[in-house]
Amino acid sequence: MKNTIFRPEVHRRIAYAWVLGVIALLIALMVVLPNSHLNSSVMALLPKEHIENVPPALEEGFNQRLDRQLVWLISPPQPDDQAPVLWWQQQLKQMAAFSNTSGQMSADHQQQWGKFFFDNRYALLDSATQQRLAGDASAQSDWILSQIYSPFSGISAKELNNDPLLTMRSAQITQQQNNRTLQLNNGWLTSKDPQGRTWYLLHGELNTSSYDIQSARQTVKKLDQLKQLVAQKWPGTQVLQRGTLFYSDYASQQAQQDMSTIGSVSGLGIIILILLVFRSLKPLWLTLLSLTIGAISGSVAVFILFGEVHVMTLVMSTSVVGISIDYALHYLTERMVHGEDESALVSMKKLFPALLLAVISSSIAYLLLFIAPFPGLQQLAIFAAAGLTGAFLTVICWYPWLSRRLPVRKTLRLGFIHRWLFYWQNGKAFRIGIPLIALLISVAGFIQLKTDDDIRKLQTLPPEFQQQDRQIAALTGQHSDQKWLMVYGESPEQTLQRLESLESALNTAKQSGWLNGYRFLPFPSEQQQQKNIALIKQQAPEIIHRLQQAGINTTLPSFEQPTVKPQNWLNSVASEGWQLLWLSLDNGQSAVLVPVEGVTNPVALKQMANSHSGTHWVDKHTEFSTLFSVYRQHLTTLLGISVLIIGVLFLWRFGIKQGLRCIIPTILSLGVALSVLSLSGQSLNLFSLLALILVLGIGIDYTLFFSNPAGTPSTSMLSILLAALTTELSFGLLAASGTQAISGFGLVLSGGIFAAFILSPLALPERTTPEKIS
Amino acid sequence: MKHFFWLFASFITSAFLLLSQTASAVTLDDLQQRFSHQPVLRAQFEQQRTISGMSQPLKSNGNVLIAKAHGLIWNQTKPFPLILMMNETRMEQRMAGQPPQVITADNNPQMFRFNSILTALFHADRKALEQNFNLQFSYLGKGNWQLILQPTTTPLDKLFRQITLNGSEFLNEIQINDMQDDSTHIRFFDQTTTPTALTPDEKHHFSS
């Protein structure tokens, strides 16, 4: 096959076929691009592991909804001066980015609230009244009397007439007992900090996803302006904010910054390198051509498979550039040195086995990333494999034709390369000394190596974000650590009944100290509502009788009340602050969240959830960290097995002596890569392991080029030098990324590739008779 | 309703502590200045609530204890036993056969806001009181005095028409007229400031 495809007439046909292929790719790109989008959510990088049995639509519905929520706490310089808060609320209302904003409740609003509770007071009986009614009638009548006689209760004749059983009063007291930190203050929800400042709560819901980069940027910009304005108008006003919007905007800003700096620096470096070596513009256009086609192939593959590309994938993809450029450089170097001795097709024929092995080994290394169920990495794997193949095909098919008039630089001064190879081939000091040093570095690094799978370490948010988040958690009692129980059912009624059956377990959990508190949707199921009405109806005559005996002038009220439908409750002001926790689909499937805080025993809570039907314990951070740890271990095993297989293959193919010479640089490059990571103070995580796999896949190319019997060592060395330089220019710069996951990835890769480059000449056979340095 | 509750509760505490030890005061400032650190006051009370539309007034009686370091215990014995305990951080209502009804400063800071206004009295902070009420103090001769408070701020003005305190050596009477034409009259008698130590029973009420 190898011989036939390099016959000129066959090769020409193949080249034309690739032209058609590229045209097809371009058309495909134009078709898929308008329907694709850029994703910047850190969460989107994580596996979309659906909770068992929970309808995915419910889960996604909640995730999407939570992503859109924004909360502000505004503290005016004077506690009672609402002007800046009102101003802020007005500004939010004017912004098109929000579909819904809330802040001050009007007096009318509060009245509606009271009316709703009054109209449904028997159906929505509070837990304290339920408990009193559970015994005999005296419990409730005694309690009513205590309220009437207490000098502190302020009961009026009007209240007694309207609600002789005082169910409204009890509901209010119960509600106040449940409200921990926020209180209603002139229609505002407010909270006081230990320094005595009053904070006003405002809330907004975005129209579009927080991850829509452009609209997110505009909204954040506008909000920043508002913050400045409010501080100018009312000096001393403080604003705290929370929302996925801010995190995702920060992440995408940083990724874009990374992409533009890393991309431009590495691009510029590569251009200078090519111009320096080839002294011609042609190789520049050629490499650019193969890179572009590679990028198109990669994008088409990713868009077709995923429909979107993640910002992080894009950043990491710049590194693929550094590898795909290698194929072009290998061929162009060959042509530059041997352009006068051999035909373009002969050069290609000579390099083909090494190039093919290189593209296969790198693609396999990247595709191994696909095993980990992380969408961002899977995208990278596909992008790289398709991109490398595209670039490879371009080099193989077109370069022999396009590189025809490439200037030959026989006079290229390769003295240092010859000297370097000479020492490797002849000096025991090099052949033993350098690997020994690498071994020492590896051991030193290995001793200090720590692992850390905490997902939060992957992206360090700026301290002011964390500070604000802590402050908001303290002021509102609402934490952002995304720990909750999710209860779902096939209908709203089933969901609510399941929720009710969980309440006593939650109470026990709180008493056992497994958690500090929870927010429980204050809306009973239809079944419970009917029970409530029946209960009070049954007890009421006796209660009224006892009150009359005690001298209270009262009569039996009517209990004709319909039950409240979930939708009516949701549409009423009574569900204010609770709507976010409830989700109902068109088909009736519904779910409710029970956020918990101060969790000390997640295992027990998980068990508790498992023992209730339709109930799940959700703790995203821990889940993901566990997942990271599991896949890090999987990949470690995978890496070990790969090294073992490669080692056995080399030993079988090349014999023990040469086989060892080929495998030792590879193993040592992995060791040095790890050591660079640990010596720079970072710890081992999933991302560093992915980088190690790439070090294996790319580093092995270098030894393969030296083992290629058809290659000239000095030409191989030159092209490997160029390849390593371009790889370092792209990967090495990733180490400078502001996102920790990426910088750790870059660090391991650049360290490993550097070591692989330095050690690769070991694969050259040792010369028994010293040769003169040319 | 809850404002009423808390205001009143705080008010009684403060009024007792402020006014109980003043024998020959002539001005409100004098009352405040003569505020001494008597740690404990015990008294009997008789309460009559007149609720419009109710054929007869509701009468109750019992005893009250105010300990400066602990708070107030309102111990109603008739017509049925009912104990109310309150201090700066919590308020608890206890009656036989029922779990206590607890309201704390943590779960309802708003209820405790009025408390802080009124505890200003402890520190002779007449200004804080005047921000919320119109004060009218009159010396009636022979050691008798009267203090009339008329609320000036919302929501107090929506709840009360007027609060009247009468006393001589101790606070003897509180008359509350609210906006719904209901009224509460409380008479205190048998006031003593000794013994200053709490009995184990009293201590028990304050604990928990």
Short mmCIF file of N, CA, C and O in Angstrom, two decimals, chain A residues 411-464:
data_model
loop_
_atom_site.label_atom_id
_atom_site.label_comp_id
_atom_site.label_asym_id
_atom_site.label_seq_id
_atom_site.Cartn_x
_atom_site.Cartn_y
_atom_site.Cartn_z
N THR A 411 23.17 24.43 3.56
CA THR A 411 24.23 25.06 4.35
C THR A 411 23.80 25.34 5.78
O THR A 411 24.52 25.94 6.54
N LEU A 412 22.59 24.90 6.11
CA LEU A 412 22.08 25.11 7.46
C LEU A 412 23.10 24.61 8.47
O LEU A 412 23.61 23.50 8.37
N ARG A 413 23.43 25.45 9.42
CA ARG A 413 24.46 25.04 10.38
C ARG A 413 23.85 24.16 11.46
O ARG A 413 23.09 24.61 12.30
N LEU A 414 24.16 22.89 11.36
CA LEU A 414 23.57 21.94 12.29
C LEU A 414 24.63 21.42 13.26
O LEU A 414 24.47 20.36 13.85
N GLY A 415 25.71 22.18 13.39
CA GLY A 415 26.84 21.73 14.20
C GLY A 415 26.41 21.28 15.59
O GLY A 415 26.76 20.19 16.05
N PHE A 416 25.60 22.11 16.22
CA PHE A 416 25.22 21.79 17.61
C PHE A 416 24.41 20.50 17.69
O PHE A 416 24.52 19.73 18.61
N ILE A 417 23.61 20.28 16.61
CA ILE A 417 22.80 19.06 16.61
C ILE A 417 23.70 17.83 16.47
O ILE A 417 23.54 16.84 17.19
N HIS A 418 24.66 17.94 15.55
CA HIS A 418 25.57 16.82 15.36
C HIS A 418 26.35 16.53 16.64
O HIS A 418 26.52 15.39 17.04
N ARG A 419 26.77 17.62 17.29
CA ARG A 419 27.56 17.45 18.51
C ARG A 419 26.70 16.78 19.60
O ARG A 419 27.13 15.86 20.26
N TRP A 420 25.50 17.27 19.71
CA TRP A 420 24.55 16.73 20.70
C TRP A 420 24.32 15.24 20.46
O TRP A 420 24.43 14.43 21.36
N LEU A 421 24.10 14.85 19.20
CA LEU A 421 23.87 13.45 18.86
C LEU A 421 25.15 12.63 19.05
O LEU A 421 25.10 11.49 19.52
N PHE A 422 26.28 13.26 18.72
CA PHE A 422 27.56 12.57 18.86
C PHE A 422 27.79 12.17 20.32
O PHE A 422 28.14 11.03 20.62
N TYR A 423 27.54 13.14 21.20
CA TYR A 423 27.75 12.82 22.62
C TYR A 423 26.80 11.73 23.09
O TYR A 423 27.16 10.84 23.85
N TRP A 424 25.55 11.81 22.63
CA TRP A 424 24.57 10.79 23.01
C TRP A 424 25.00 9.41 22.55
O TRP A 424 24.83 8.43 23.26
N GLN A 425 25.58 9.38 21.31
CA GLN A 425 25.91 8.08 20.75
C GLN A 425 27.22 7.53 21.28
O GLN A 425 27.45 6.34 21.27
N ASN A 426 28.09 8.44 21.75
CA ASN A 426 29.42 7.98 22.12
C ASN A 426 29.77 8.14 23.59
O ASN A 426 30.60 7.41 24.10
N GLY A 427 29.14 9.11 24.25
CA GLY A 427 29.58 9.38 25.61
C GLY A 427 28.75 8.62 26.63
O GLY A 427 27.53 8.72 26.67
N LYS A 428 29.45 7.80 27.43
CA LYS A 428 28.75 7.12 28.52
C LYS A 428 28.13 8.14 29.48
O LYS A 428 27.06 7.93 30.03
N ALA A 429 28.84 9.27 29.64
CA ALA A 429 28.36 10.31 30.55
C ALA A 429 26.95 10.76 30.15
O ALA A 429 26.09 10.98 31.00
N PHE A 430 26.72 10.91 28.85
CA PHE A 430 25.41 11.32 28.37
C PHE A 430 24.40 10.18 28.50
O PHE A 430 23.30 10.35 29.04
N ARG A 431 24.80 9.04 27.98
CA ARG A 431 23.86 7.92 27.88
C ARG A 431 23.41 7.42 29.26
O ARG A 431 22.32 6.90 29.39
N ILE A 432 24.29 7.57 30.25
CA ILE A 432 23.92 7.11 31.59
C ILE A 432 23.60 8.30 32.50
O ILE A 432 22.63 8.29 33.24
N GLY A 433 24.43 9.33 32.35
CA GLY A 433 24.31 10.49 33.24
C GLY A 433 22.97 11.20 33.14
O GLY A 433 22.30 11.43 34.15
N ILE A 434 22.56 11.54 31.90
CA ILE A 434 21.32 12.32 31.75
C ILE A 434 20.09 11.54 32.22
O ILE A 434 19.29 12.05 33.00
N PRO A 435 19.93 10.27 31.80
CA PRO A 435 18.79 9.51 32.34
C PRO A 435 18.84 9.41 33.86
O PRO A 435 17.79 9.44 34.52
N LEU A 436 20.05 9.33 34.43
CA LEU A 436 20.19 9.22 35.88
C LEU A 436 19.69 10.50 36.56
O LEU A 436 18.98 10.45 37.57
N ILE A 437 20.08 11.64 35.97
CA ILE A 437 19.60 12.92 36.52
C ILE A 437 18.07 12.96 36.46
O ILE A 437 17.39 13.33 37.43
N ALA A 438 17.52 12.55 35.31
CA ALA A 438 16.06 12.54 35.15
C ALA A 438 15.42 11.65 36.19
O ALA A 438 14.38 11.97 36.77
N LEU A 439 16.08 10.52 36.47
CA LEU A 439 15.56 9.59 37.47
C LEU A 439 15.54 10.24 38.85
O LEU A 439 14.55 10.14 39.59
N LEU A 440 16.66 10.93 39.16
CA LEU A 440 16.74 11.60 40.47
C LEU A 440 15.64 12.65 40.62
O LEU A 440 14.99 12.74 41.66
N ILE A 441 15.46 13.45 39.54
CA ILE A 441 14.40 14.47 39.59
C ILE A 441 13.05 13.81 39.80
O ILE A 441 12.23 14.25 40.62
N SER A 442 12.84 12.70 39.07
CA SER A 442 11.56 12.00 39.19
C SER A 442 11.32 11.54 40.62
O SER A 442 10.24 11.73 41.18
N VAL A 443 12.35 10.94 41.21
CA VAL A 443 12.21 10.42 42.57
C VAL A 443 11.94 11.56 43.56
O VAL A 443 11.04 11.48 44.39
N ALA A 444 12.73 12.65 43.39
CA ALA A 444 12.56 13.80 44.30
C ALA A 444 11.13 14.33 44.23
O ALA A 444 10.51 14.65 45.25
N GLY A 445 10.61 14.41 43.00
CA GLY A 445 9.25 14.92 42.83
C GLY A 445 8.22 13.95 43.35
O GLY A 445 7.24 14.34 43.97
N PHE A 446 8.49 12.69 43.12
CA PHE A 446 7.52 11.66 43.48
C PHE A 446 7.30 11.60 44.99
O PHE A 446 6.19 11.39 45.45
N ILE A 447 8.40 11.84 45.74
CA ILE A 447 8.29 11.81 47.20
C ILE A 447 7.32 12.87 47.70
O ILE A 447 6.56 12.65 48.64
N GLN A 448 7.35 14.03 47.03
CA GLN A 448 6.52 15.14 47.50
C GLN A 448 5.13 15.17 46.88
O GLN A 448 4.33 16.05 47.16
N LEU A 449 4.86 14.20 46.01
CA LEU A 449 3.62 14.25 45.24
C LEU A 449 2.40 14.07 46.14
O LEU A 449 2.31 13.16 46.95
N LYS A 450 1.47 15.03 46.00
CA LYS A 450 0.21 14.93 46.76
C LYS A 450 -0.94 14.85 45.76
O LYS A 450 -0.82 15.36 44.64
N THR A 451 -2.02 14.21 46.17
CA THR A 451 -3.19 14.22 45.29
C THR A 451 -4.28 15.05 45.95
O THR A 451 -4.37 15.13 47.17
N ASP A 452 -5.08 15.70 45.12
CA ASP A 452 -6.19 16.50 45.62
C ASP A 452 -7.27 16.51 44.55
O ASP A 452 -7.06 17.03 43.46
N ASP A 453 -8.41 15.93 44.88
CA ASP A 453 -9.47 15.84 43.86
C ASP A 453 -10.57 16.86 44.07
O ASP A 453 -11.61 16.78 43.42
N ASP A 454 -10.37 17.78 44.99
CA ASP A 454 -11.42 18.76 45.27
C ASP A 454 -11.70 19.62 44.04
O ASP A 454 -10.83 20.32 43.56
N ILE A 455 -12.92 19.53 43.58
CA ILE A 455 -13.30 20.22 42.34
C ILE A 455 -13.14 21.74 42.47
O ILE A 455 -12.84 22.44 41.52
N ARG A 456 -13.32 22.24 43.70
CA ARG A 456 -13.24 23.70 43.88
C ARG A 456 -11.85 24.24 43.61
O ARG A 456 -11.67 25.41 43.32
N LYS A 457 -10.85 23.35 43.70
CA LYS A 457 -9.48 23.79 43.46
C LYS A 457 -9.21 24.03 41.97
O LYS A 457 -8.22 24.64 41.60
N LEU A 458 -10.09 23.50 41.14
CA LEU A 458 -9.83 23.58 39.71
C LEU A 458 -9.97 25.01 39.21
O LEU A 458 -9.33 25.42 38.28
N GLN A 459 -10.84 25.73 39.83
CA GLN A 459 -10.96 27.11 39.43
C GLN A 459 -11.00 27.98 40.67
O GLN A 459 -11.95 27.93 41.44
N THR A 460 -9.96 28.71 40.88
CA THR A 460 -9.94 29.54 42.06
C THR A 460 -10.62 30.85 41.74
O THR A 460 -10.20 31.59 40.87
N LEU A 461 -11.70 31.10 42.46
CA LEU A 461 -12.41 32.36 42.26
C LEU A 461 -11.67 33.45 43.01
O LEU A 461 -11.01 33.19 44.01
N PRO A 462 -11.77 34.66 42.51
CA PRO A 462 -11.10 35.76 43.20
C PRO A 462 -11.64 35.89 44.63
O PRO A 462 -12.82 35.61 44.88
N PRO A 463 -10.78 36.30 45.58
CA PRO A 463 -11.19 36.37 46.98
C PRO A 463 -12.45 37.19 47.20
O PRO A 463 -13.26 36.85 48.05
N GLU A 464 -12.64 38.27 46.41
CA GLU A 464 -13.82 39.10 46.68
C GLU A 464 -15.12 38.34 46.37
O GLU A 464 -16.13 38.56 47.01
#
